């Protein structure tokens, strides 16, 4: 194998100093344009590759961004990552993706790994609000690495976040079901230790109270985001002495499971029972019985998270301004909840 080309080889070829070659390759303003162009052309011809790790150690910047998500096999998180990449790529950044699989331990490992890799920033959707990882978050901030939460956030001083108004999303979906004539509305809730699920529940509850409907704790079931969990929860609700006539689910997958259970029991949707979900997953609009759902704007969330990061690194001082960006939700009304002509 041929030896790796170094700046000394380029310097010898052009009969100039290695320092001049280094400055030219790093766009030092003290180097004449003609010299810079000659060095770059020669380096390309000699197949010279810069040592990015060495550059990162020298400059303190790697041009890599860490993104931590619960899982990547989700349209929502995949769309957020796409938004981040689309916004940052023109600025010369590459994205390193990590998954937690809802594990606090893996989240902690991801944070330490990314800091050790000298990423220029970390964007993440947290696994939970446990204090178990507080030291890992402090380590990120102490290293002066910008940290931005998206979707699932945690209250930490100095950390920016980009979320949607989950309260309003829950309120809009529940109010729509009320407007369609539903009077006994159940709720599939996620882990309410996370703000996104707590706020969706609070929006649901407030919509009931604002419209003169009684809140019934029996109608609130904590459900995982899966079709099977939705089926089981729907079965539990239908066994109640006074079963509900609608479900607002904090998950589209659980909403789909509920619909399948209702259809298996020959319950007419939406005439006898209405269903609304949350996230606006692609399948919700392509089904024969399309599902009403709240859109979380994941692409815009990703882009906005990237913009918040760029604002922070553009600051010439070391003070990072904490930003709380809240996007507006949008309710997409479809067949699963529309009793009027669709």
Short mmCIF file of C-alpha atoms in Angstrom, two decimals:
data_model
loop_
_atom_site.label_atom_id
_atom_site.label_comp_id
_atom_site.label_asym_id
_atom_site.label_seq_id
_atom_site.Cartn_x
_atom_site.Cartn_y
_atom_site.Cartn_z
CA UNK A 1 0.00 0.00 0.00
CA UNK A 2 1.20 3.52 -0.77
CA UNK A 3 2.08 5.77 2.15
CA UNK A 4 -0.40 8.42 3.21
CA UNK A 5 0.29 11.86 1.72
CA UNK A 6 1.16 14.54 4.29
CA UNK A 7 1.45 18.33 4.18
CA UNK A 8 5.24 17.84 4.12
CA UNK A 9 4.93 15.96 0.82
CA UNK A 10 2.89 18.82 -0.65
CA UNK A 11 5.39 21.36 0.69
CA UNK A 12 8.31 19.49 -0.88
CA UNK A 13 6.46 19.24 -4.19
CA UNK A 14 5.79 23.02 -4.27
CA UNK A 15 9.05 24.02 -2.59
CA UNK A 16 7.26 25.92 0.17
CA UNK A 17 7.02 25.41 3.94
CA UNK A 18 4.65 22.93 5.57
CA UNK A 19 3.25 25.81 7.62
CA UNK A 20 2.26 27.62 4.42
CA UNK A 21 0.54 24.46 3.14
CA UNK A 22 -1.37 24.09 6.44
CA UNK A 23 -2.48 27.71 6.40
CA UNK A 24 -3.60 27.46 2.77
CA UNK A 25 -5.62 24.31 3.40
CA UNK A 26 -7.30 25.99 6.37
CA UNK A 27 -8.14 29.20 4.45
CA UNK A 28 -5.85 31.44 6.50
CA UNK A 29 -6.43 35.02 5.27
CA UNK A 30 -2.69 35.72 5.39
CA UNK A 31 -2.13 33.34 2.44
CA UNK A 32 -2.35 34.79 -1.06
CA UNK A 33 -5.28 33.50 -3.14
CA UNK A 34 -2.96 32.22 -5.88
CA UNK A 35 -0.93 30.24 -3.35
CA UNK A 36 -4.06 28.84 -1.72
CA UNK A 37 -5.47 27.67 -5.06
CA UNK A 38 -2.15 26.06 -6.04
CA UNK A 39 -1.92 24.19 -2.71
CA UNK A 40 -5.51 22.94 -2.95
CA UNK A 41 -5.03 21.82 -6.56
CA UNK A 42 -1.79 20.02 -5.71
CA UNK A 43 -3.30 18.39 -2.62
CA UNK A 44 -6.19 17.05 -4.71
CA UNK A 45 -3.82 15.73 -7.39
CA UNK A 46 -1.76 13.95 -4.72
CA UNK A 47 -4.94 12.52 -3.11
CA UNK A 48 -4.23 14.26 0.20
CA UNK A 49 -6.79 13.68 2.97
CA UNK A 50 -6.95 15.98 5.97
CA UNK A 51 -6.96 14.35 9.39
CA UNK A 52 -10.34 15.47 10.66
CA UNK A 53 -9.69 14.25 14.20
CA UNK A 54 -6.48 16.27 14.39
CA UNK A 55 -8.30 19.31 13.02
CA UNK A 56 -11.03 18.88 15.63
CA UNK A 57 -8.48 18.65 18.44
CA UNK A 58 -6.70 21.74 17.13
CA UNK A 59 -9.75 23.90 16.41
CA UNK A 60 -12.06 22.57 19.10
CA UNK A 61 -14.72 21.87 16.46
CA UNK A 62 -15.54 18.56 14.77
CA UNK A 63 -18.45 19.69 12.58
CA UNK A 64 -20.34 16.67 13.90
CA UNK A 65 -23.70 16.89 15.70
CA UNK A 66 -25.09 14.17 17.93
CA UNK A 67 -28.79 13.31 17.71
CA UNK A 68 -30.30 10.99 20.35
CA UNK A 69 -33.77 9.49 19.80
CA UNK A 70 -35.72 6.70 21.53
CA UNK A 71 -35.81 4.76 18.24
CA UNK A 72 -35.10 5.47 14.60
CA UNK A 73 -37.75 3.11 13.16
CA UNK A 74 -40.41 5.76 13.71
CA UNK A 75 -41.67 8.09 11.03
CA UNK A 76 -41.78 10.94 13.55
CA UNK A 77 -38.15 10.68 14.67
CA UNK A 78 -36.93 9.87 11.16
CA UNK A 79 -38.62 13.07 9.93
CA UNK A 80 -37.08 15.12 12.78
CA UNK A 81 -33.62 13.80 11.86
CA UNK A 82 -34.25 14.62 8.21
CA UNK A 83 -35.14 18.20 9.19
CA UNK A 84 -31.97 18.52 11.29
CA UNK A 85 -29.78 17.22 8.46
CA UNK A 86 -31.41 19.41 5.80
CA UNK A 87 -30.80 22.50 7.91
CA UNK A 88 -27.26 21.71 9.06
CA UNK A 89 -25.69 20.08 5.98
CA UNK A 90 -25.33 23.40 4.08
CA UNK A 91 -23.38 24.67 7.10
CA UNK A 92 -20.87 21.81 6.87
CA UNK A 93 -22.21 19.63 9.69
CA UNK A 94 -22.65 15.85 9.71
CA UNK A 95 -25.08 14.00 12.00
CA UNK A 96 -24.27 11.09 14.33
CA UNK A 97 -27.44 9.23 15.35
CA UNK A 98 -27.84 7.30 18.62
CA UNK A 99 -30.83 5.32 19.93
CA UNK A 100 -31.83 4.84 23.57
CA UNK A 101 -34.56 2.20 23.07
CA UNK A 102 -36.23 3.92 26.06
CA UNK A 103 -33.29 2.94 28.30
CA UNK A 104 -31.92 5.51 30.78
CA UNK A 105 -28.64 3.54 30.86
CA UNK A 106 -28.24 3.72 27.07
CA UNK A 107 -29.15 7.40 27.08
CA UNK A 108 -26.37 8.01 29.61
CA UNK A 109 -23.89 6.04 27.49
CA UNK A 110 -24.93 7.94 24.36
CA UNK A 111 -24.33 11.31 26.04
CA UNK A 112 -20.85 10.35 27.26
CA UNK A 113 -19.91 8.81 23.89
CA UNK A 114 -20.93 11.92 21.96
CA UNK A 115 -19.07 14.24 24.33
CA UNK A 116 -15.96 12.03 24.03
CA UNK A 117 -16.32 12.22 20.25
CA UNK A 118 -16.12 16.02 20.59
CA UNK A 119 -19.42 16.74 18.84
CA UNK A 120 -20.24 20.42 18.44
CA UNK A 121 -23.75 20.00 19.81
CA UNK A 122 -26.33 17.44 20.94
CA UNK A 123 -30.02 17.37 20.07
CA UNK A 124 -32.17 14.80 21.78
CA UNK A 125 -35.59 13.53 22.77
CA UNK A 126 -35.26 12.37 26.37
CA UNK A 127 -36.16 8.90 27.62
CA UNK A 128 -37.68 10.09 30.90
CA UNK A 129 -37.48 12.75 33.59
CA UNK A 130 -35.56 10.59 36.08
CA UNK A 131 -32.69 12.33 37.92
CA UNK A 132 -30.49 9.33 37.11
CA UNK A 133 -28.81 11.07 34.16
CA UNK A 134 -28.39 14.53 35.68
CA UNK A 135 -24.61 14.07 35.95
CA UNK A 136 -24.43 13.20 32.25
CA UNK A 137 -26.36 16.35 31.33
CA UNK A 138 -24.11 18.43 33.60
CA UNK A 139 -21.08 16.93 31.88
CA UNK A 140 -22.41 18.09 28.51
CA UNK A 141 -23.03 21.63 29.74
CA UNK A 142 -19.69 21.84 31.58
CA UNK A 143 -17.92 20.97 28.32
CA UNK A 144 -19.74 23.97 26.78
CA UNK A 145 -21.54 21.72 24.28
CA UNK A 146 -24.91 23.17 23.19
CA UNK A 147 -27.77 20.86 24.23
CA UNK A 148 -31.20 21.14 22.62
CA UNK A 149 -34.23 19.01 23.53
CA UNK A 150 -36.94 18.30 20.97
CA UNK A 151 -40.37 16.69 21.40
CA UNK A 152 -39.67 15.15 24.82
CA UNK A 153 -37.92 17.71 27.00
CA UNK A 154 -36.62 18.03 30.53
CA UNK A 155 -36.40 21.20 32.61
CA UNK A 156 -32.68 21.99 32.89
CA UNK A 157 -31.35 25.54 33.20
CA UNK A 158 -29.44 26.62 30.12
CA UNK A 159 -30.93 23.97 27.83
CA UNK A 160 -33.10 25.04 24.90
CA UNK A 161 -36.06 23.05 23.64
CA UNK A 162 -38.30 22.75 20.59
CA UNK A 163 -41.71 21.18 21.22
CA UNK A 164 -45.27 21.49 20.05
CA UNK A 165 -48.19 22.73 22.13
CA UNK A 166 -49.30 19.29 23.31
CA UNK A 167 -51.98 20.80 25.57
CA UNK A 168 -53.58 22.53 22.60
CA UNK A 169 -53.28 19.38 20.50
CA UNK A 170 -55.12 17.35 23.13
CA UNK A 171 -57.71 20.10 23.48
CA UNK A 172 -58.33 20.36 19.70
CA UNK A 173 -58.79 16.61 19.26
CA UNK A 174 -61.18 16.30 22.22
CA UNK A 175 -63.17 19.40 21.25
CA UNK A 176 -63.60 17.95 17.75
CA UNK A 177 -64.99 14.70 19.19
CA UNK A 178 -67.41 16.73 21.32
CA UNK A 179 -68.50 18.73 18.27
CA UNK A 180 -69.27 15.43 16.52
CA UNK A 181 -71.73 14.56 19.28
CA UNK A 182 -69.55 12.33 21.50
CA UNK A 183 -70.33 12.65 25.20
CA UNK A 184 -68.34 9.82 26.84
CA UNK A 185 -64.79 10.34 25.61
CA UNK A 186 -61.96 8.11 26.80
CA UNK A 187 -58.25 8.86 26.65
CA UNK A 188 -55.26 6.63 25.92
CA UNK A 189 -52.41 8.31 27.78
CA UNK A 190 -48.67 7.69 27.59
CA UNK A 191 -46.23 8.02 30.47
CA UNK A 192 -47.39 11.21 32.21
CA UNK A 193 -43.98 11.72 33.80
CA UNK A 194 -43.13 13.08 30.35
CA UNK A 195 -44.55 16.53 29.62
CA UNK A 196 -45.80 15.60 26.16
CA UNK A 197 -48.22 12.98 27.51
CA UNK A 198 -49.13 14.94 30.63
CA UNK A 199 -50.04 17.99 28.56
CA UNK A 200 -52.08 15.98 26.04
CA UNK A 201 -54.04 14.56 28.97
CA UNK A 202 -54.54 18.02 30.50
CA UNK A 203 -55.76 19.37 27.16
CA UNK A 204 -58.24 16.48 26.91
CA UNK A 205 -59.49 17.06 30.44
CA UNK A 206 -59.86 20.83 29.98
CA UNK A 207 -61.86 20.39 26.78
CA UNK A 208 -64.32 18.18 28.65
CA UNK A 209 -64.74 20.66 31.48
CA UNK A 210 -65.04 23.67 29.16
CA UNK A 211 -67.90 21.94 27.34
CA UNK A 212 -69.85 20.83 30.38
CA UNK A 213 -68.82 17.16 30.29
CA UNK A 214 -67.83 15.21 33.37
CA UNK A 215 -64.27 13.93 33.67
CA UNK A 216 -64.28 10.19 34.40
CA UNK A 217 -61.02 8.65 35.66
CA UNK A 218 -62.21 5.22 34.48
CA UNK A 219 -61.94 6.50 30.92
CA UNK A 220 -58.21 7.28 31.19
CA UNK A 221 -55.93 4.32 30.45
CA UNK A 222 -52.14 4.38 30.30
CA UNK A 223 -51.21 2.70 27.03
CA UNK A 224 -47.94 1.96 25.24
CA UNK A 225 -47.61 3.18 21.66
CA UNK A 226 -48.51 -0.11 19.97
CA UNK A 227 -51.42 -1.68 18.10
CA UNK A 228 -51.72 -4.54 20.59
CA UNK A 229 -51.81 -2.16 23.55
CA UNK A 230 -54.59 -0.22 21.83
CA UNK A 231 -56.64 -3.38 21.30
CA UNK A 232 -56.32 -4.39 24.95
CA UNK A 233 -57.20 -0.90 26.21
CA UNK A 234 -60.26 -0.71 23.95
CA UNK A 235 -61.41 -4.09 25.22
CA UNK A 236 -61.08 -2.84 28.82
CA UNK A 237 -63.13 0.28 28.06
CA UNK A 238 -65.89 -1.66 26.31
CA UNK A 239 -66.27 -3.89 29.39
CA UNK A 240 -67.20 -0.89 31.60
CA UNK A 241 -70.78 -0.54 32.83
CA UNK A 242 -71.03 2.69 30.83
CA UNK A 243 -68.57 2.30 27.96
CA UNK A 244 -67.34 5.39 26.11
CA UNK A 245 -68.48 6.47 22.67
CA UNK A 246 -65.11 7.92 21.61
CA UNK A 247 -61.36 7.66 22.22
CA UNK A 248 -58.72 10.33 21.99
CA UNK A 249 -55.41 8.48 21.87
CA UNK A 250 -52.00 10.05 22.51
CA UNK A 251 -50.63 7.52 20.00
CA UNK A 252 -51.73 6.77 16.43
CA UNK A 253 -50.64 3.13 16.82
CA UNK A 254 -52.81 2.65 19.91
CA UNK A 255 -55.66 4.39 18.05
CA UNK A 256 -55.27 1.89 15.20
CA UNK A 257 -55.41 -0.98 17.69
CA UNK A 258 -58.62 0.43 19.19
CA UNK A 259 -60.19 0.71 15.73
CA UNK A 260 -59.31 -2.90 14.94
CA UNK A 261 -60.88 -4.08 18.22
CA UNK A 262 -64.03 -2.03 17.57
CA UNK A 263 -64.32 -3.40 14.03
CA UNK A 264 -63.88 -6.97 15.33
CA UNK A 265 -66.92 -6.33 17.53
CA UNK A 266 -68.90 -4.90 14.59
CA UNK A 267 -69.11 -1.47 16.21
CA UNK A 268 -69.72 1.14 13.54
CA UNK A 269 -67.03 3.83 13.19
CA UNK A 270 -67.74 6.74 13.28
CA UNK A 271 -71.54 6.39 13.56
CA UNK A 272 -71.48 4.67 16.95
CA UNK A 273 -67.90 5.30 18.04
CA UNK A 274 -65.30 7.94 17.08
CA UNK A 275 -61.51 7.70 17.33
CA UNK A 276 -58.76 10.34 17.11
CA UNK A 277 -55.01 9.86 17.43
CA UNK A 278 -51.84 11.89 17.79
CA UNK A 279 -48.74 12.24 15.58
CA UNK A 280 -50.29 12.02 12.11
CA UNK A 281 -48.33 8.91 11.14
CA UNK A 282 -48.38 8.26 7.35
CA UNK A 283 -50.70 5.25 7.66
CA UNK A 284 -53.46 7.37 9.20
CA UNK A 285 -54.37 9.02 5.89
CA UNK A 286 -53.89 6.01 3.61
CA UNK A 287 -56.25 3.58 5.35
CA UNK A 288 -59.73 2.95 3.95
CA UNK A 289 -61.01 4.24 7.29
CA UNK A 290 -58.59 7.16 7.58
CA UNK A 291 -57.77 8.24 11.14
CA UNK A 292 -58.17 11.74 12.56
CA UNK A 293 -54.87 12.79 14.10
CA UNK A 294 -52.90 15.74 15.49
CA UNK A 295 -49.86 16.63 13.37
CA UNK A 296 -46.64 17.27 15.33
CA UNK A 297 -44.75 18.88 12.41
CA UNK A 298 -41.63 16.70 12.86
CA UNK A 299 -39.78 18.09 9.82
CA UNK A 300 -40.24 21.66 11.04
CA UNK A 301 -39.31 20.56 14.57
CA UNK A 302 -36.01 19.18 13.26
CA UNK A 303 -35.27 22.30 11.23
CA UNK A 304 -36.10 24.57 14.16
CA UNK A 305 -33.88 22.54 16.51
CA UNK A 306 -31.01 22.98 14.05
CA UNK A 307 -31.65 26.72 13.81
CA UNK A 308 -31.56 27.05 17.59
CA UNK A 309 -28.20 25.26 17.59
CA UNK A 310 -26.82 27.52 14.84
CA UNK A 311 -27.90 30.60 16.79
CA UNK A 312 -25.98 29.34 19.81
CA UNK A 313 -22.73 28.55 18.00
CA UNK A 314 -22.89 31.86 16.13
CA UNK A 315 -22.56 33.70 19.43
CA UNK A 316 -19.07 35.16 19.80
CA UNK A 317 -19.19 34.93 23.59
CA UNK A 318 -19.66 31.87 25.77
CA UNK A 319 -23.14 32.82 26.97
CA UNK A 320 -25.78 30.51 25.53
CA UNK A 321 -29.25 32.04 25.42
CA UNK A 322 -31.86 29.47 26.45
CA UNK A 323 -34.77 29.32 23.98
CA UNK A 324 -38.12 27.62 24.38
CA UNK A 325 -39.72 27.20 20.95
CA UNK A 326 -43.31 25.89 20.92
CA UNK A 327 -44.80 24.94 17.55
CA UNK A 328 -48.55 25.01 16.88
CA UNK A 329 -50.30 21.63 16.41
CA UNK A 330 -52.68 21.00 13.53
CA UNK A 331 -55.67 18.64 13.68
CA UNK A 332 -56.26 16.59 10.53
CA UNK A 333 -59.92 15.53 10.56
CA UNK A 334 -60.64 12.25 8.76
CA UNK A 335 -63.24 9.47 8.55
CA UNK A 336 -62.64 7.84 11.96
CA UNK A 337 -64.30 10.74 13.76
CA UNK A 338 -66.54 12.48 11.21
CA UNK A 339 -70.21 11.73 11.58
CA UNK A 340 -71.23 14.34 9.04
CA UNK A 341 -70.61 13.88 5.32
CA UNK A 342 -66.85 13.51 4.74
#
